[in-house]
PDB file of C-alpha atoms in Angstrom:
ATOM      1  CA  MET A   1       0.000   0.000   0.000  1.00  0.00           C
ATOM      2  CA  ILE A   2       1.600   3.212  -1.177  1.00  0.00           C
ATOM      3  CA  PRO A   3       0.751   6.672   0.254  1.00  0.00           C
ATOM      4  CA  GLY A   4      -1.610   8.487  -2.092  1.00  0.00           C
ATOM      5  CA  TRP A   5      -3.597   5.509  -3.296  1.00  0.00           C
ATOM      6  CA  PHE A   6      -6.393   5.840  -0.747  1.00  0.00           C
ATOM      7  CA  THR A   7      -8.872   8.423   0.587  1.00  0.00           C
ATOM      8  CA  HIS A   8      -7.218  11.212   2.596  1.00  0.00           C
ATOM      9  CA  SER A   9      -3.800  10.102   1.397  1.00  0.00           C
ATOM     10  CA  TRP A  10      -1.318  11.992  -0.798  1.00  0.00           C
ATOM     11  CA  GLY A  11       2.109  10.936  -1.961  1.00  0.00           C
ATOM     12  CA  VAL A  12       4.825  11.557  -4.538  1.00  0.00           C
ATOM     13  CA  SER A  13       6.836   8.793  -6.159  1.00  0.00           C
ATOM     14  CA  GLY A  14      10.511   8.874  -7.110  1.00  0.00           C
ATOM     15  CA  SER A  15       9.378   9.358 -10.699  1.00  0.00           C
ATOM     16  CA  GLY A  16       7.978  12.764  -9.641  1.00  0.00           C
ATOM     17  CA  GLN A  17       4.361  11.667  -9.906  1.00  0.00           C
ATOM     18  CA  LEU A  18       1.682  12.752  -7.436  1.00  0.00           C
ATOM     19  CA  TYR A  19      -0.845  10.252  -6.173  1.00  0.00           C
ATOM     20  CA  ALA A  20      -3.729  12.264  -4.726  1.00  0.00           C
ATOM     21  CA  GLN A  21      -6.259   9.852  -3.228  1.00  0.00           C
ATOM     22  CA  SER A  22      -6.014   7.825  -6.428  1.00  0.00           C
ATOM     23  CA  MET A  23      -3.888   5.241  -8.226  1.00  0.00           C
ATOM     24  CA  ASP A  24      -3.820   7.578 -11.265  1.00  0.00           C
ATOM     25  CA  PRO A  25      -0.568   9.594 -11.128  1.00  0.00           C
ATOM     26  CA  ILE A  26      -0.030  13.221 -12.172  1.00  0.00           C
ATOM     27  CA  GLN A  27       3.489  14.439 -13.042  1.00  0.00           C
ATOM     28  CA  ILE A  28       4.336  17.383 -10.746  1.00  0.00           C
ATOM     29  CA  MET A  29       8.131  17.392 -10.491  1.00  0.00           C
ATOM     30  CA  ASP A  30      11.296  16.020 -12.056  1.00  0.00           C
ATOM     31  CA  PRO A  31      12.162  12.391 -11.304  1.00  0.00           C
ATOM     32  CA  TRP A  32      14.363  12.125  -8.220  1.00  0.00           C
ATOM     33  CA  LYS A  33      18.071  11.482  -8.541  1.00  0.00           C
ATOM     34  CA  VAL A  34      20.869  10.765  -6.103  1.00  0.00           C
ATOM     35  CA  GLY A  35      21.626  13.872  -4.059  1.00  0.00           C
ATOM     36  CA  ASP A  36      18.176  15.468  -4.426  1.00  0.00           C
ATOM     37  CA  THR A  37      16.505  16.951  -1.374  1.00  0.00           C
ATOM     38  CA  ILE A  38      12.790  16.182  -1.233  1.00  0.00           C
ATOM     39  CA  GLY A  39      10.400  17.599   1.334  1.00  0.00           C
ATOM     40  CA  PHE A  40       6.736  17.936   2.071  1.00  0.00           C
ATOM     41  CA  GLY A  41       4.579  19.837   4.467  1.00  0.00           C
ATOM     42  CA  ILE A  42       1.127  21.064   5.357  1.00  0.00           C
ATOM     43  CA  ASN A  43       0.064  24.693   5.211  1.00  0.00           C
ATOM     44  CA  PHE A  44      -2.556  24.803   7.965  1.00  0.00           C
ATOM     45  CA  GLU A  45      -3.724  28.287   6.936  1.00  0.00           C
ATOM     46  CA  THR A  46      -4.722  27.125   3.433  1.00  0.00           C
ATOM     47  CA  SER A  47      -5.397  23.447   4.299  1.00  0.00           C
ATOM     48  CA  ARG A  48      -3.040  22.341   1.549  1.00  0.00           C
ATOM     49  CA  ILE A  49      -0.149  19.934   1.197  1.00  0.00           C
ATOM     50  CA  PHE A  50       2.984  21.110  -0.587  1.00  0.00           C
ATOM     51  CA  PHE A  51       6.124  19.391  -1.790  1.00  0.00           C
ATOM     52  CA  VAL A  52       9.671  20.688  -2.202  1.00  0.00           C
ATOM     53  CA  GLN A  53      12.327  19.471  -4.612  1.00  0.00           C
ATOM     54  CA  ASN A  54      15.801  20.959  -4.202  1.00  0.00           C
ATOM     55  CA  GLY A  55      14.356  24.158  -2.737  1.00  0.00           C
ATOM     56  CA  LYS A  56      11.553  24.589  -5.299  1.00  0.00           C
ATOM     57  CA  VAL A  57       8.087  24.634  -3.678  1.00  0.00           C
ATOM     58  CA  ILE A  58       5.398  22.742  -5.590  1.00  0.00           C
ATOM     59  CA  GLU A  59       1.743  23.257  -4.630  1.00  0.00           C
ATOM     60  CA  PRO A  60      -0.465  20.924  -6.689  1.00  0.00           C
ATOM     61  CA  PRO A  61      -4.157  21.887  -6.843  1.00  0.00           C
ATOM     62  CA  GLN A  62      -5.142  18.287  -6.018  1.00  0.00           C
ATOM     63  CA  CYS A  63      -3.742  18.561  -2.483  1.00  0.00           C
ATOM     64  CA  GLU A  64      -6.464  20.310  -0.499  1.00  0.00           C
ATOM     65  CA  ILE A  65      -7.068  18.598   2.839  1.00  0.00           C
ATOM     66  CA  PRO A  66     -10.654  18.353   4.104  1.00  0.00           C
ATOM     67  CA  GLN A  67     -11.088  20.255   7.393  1.00  0.00           C
ATOM     68  CA  GLU A  68     -12.421  17.168   9.173  1.00  0.00           C
ATOM     69  CA  VAL A  69      -9.099  15.314   8.764  1.00  0.00           C
ATOM     70  CA  ILE A  70      -6.451  18.067   8.671  1.00  0.00           C
ATOM     71  CA  HIS A  71      -5.418  17.606  12.319  1.00  0.00           C
ATOM     72  CA  THR A  72      -5.123  13.825  11.960  1.00  0.00           C
ATOM     73  CA  CYS A  73      -2.629  13.886   9.060  1.00  0.00           C
ATOM     74  CA  TYR A  74       0.856  12.528   9.632  1.00  0.00           C
ATOM     75  CA  PRO A  75       3.880  11.872   7.417  1.00  0.00           C
ATOM     76  CA  THR A  76       4.730   8.408   6.153  1.00  0.00           C
ATOM     77  CA  VAL A  77       7.079   6.857   3.633  1.00  0.00           C
ATOM     78  CA  GLY A  78       6.248   3.883   1.472  1.00  0.00           C
ATOM     79  CA  SER A  79       8.613   1.864  -0.672  1.00  0.00           C
ATOM     80  CA  ASN A  80       8.357  -1.229  -2.803  1.00  0.00           C
ATOM     81  CA  MET A  81      12.134  -1.684  -3.030  1.00  0.00           C
ATOM     82  CA  TYR A  82      15.308  -1.319  -0.979  1.00  0.00           C
ATOM     83  CA  MET A  83      16.601   2.225  -0.723  1.00  0.00           C
ATOM     84  CA  GLN A  84      18.682   4.308   1.595  1.00  0.00           C
ATOM     85  CA  MET A  85      17.032   7.423   3.068  1.00  0.00           C
ATOM     86  CA  TRP A  86      17.812  10.038   5.691  1.00  0.00           C
ATOM     87  CA  PHE A  87      15.069  11.909   7.506  1.00  0.00           C
ATOM     88  CA  ARG A  88      15.036  15.189   9.310  1.00  0.00           C
ATOM     89  CA  ILE A  89      11.995  16.556  11.041  1.00  0.00           C
ATOM     90  CA  ALA A  90      12.123  20.299  10.531  1.00  0.00           C
ATOM     91  CA  GLN A  91      10.642  23.030  12.625  1.00  0.00           C
ATOM     92  CA  LEU A  92       8.017  25.380  11.319  1.00  0.00           C
ATOM     93  CA  ILE A  93       9.265  27.086   8.163  1.00  0.00           C
ATOM     94  CA  LEU A  94       7.534  30.170   6.845  1.00  0.00           C
ATOM     95  CA  PHE A  95       7.801  30.916   3.134  1.00  0.00           C
TER      96      PHE A  95
END
């Protein structure tokens, strides 16, 4: 089960495709390569999810979070293969 395939679930694959509550992908960013920095976050003022690739903020229109679930969202990572990843939980960042 990959994030983004189910209701109230959003995810981006290494190919740069967004899965927004659906198994039908939408290309939103370049495919990832070694050394890329990928991030994601929630803007609680606009109720929207955003993604970041190497410092570029990407705000797909398909990423509006319903008010009834916005405070129950949490980050997750899914993978269907072996990969090496490093995680850093950042503090609030204002753009």
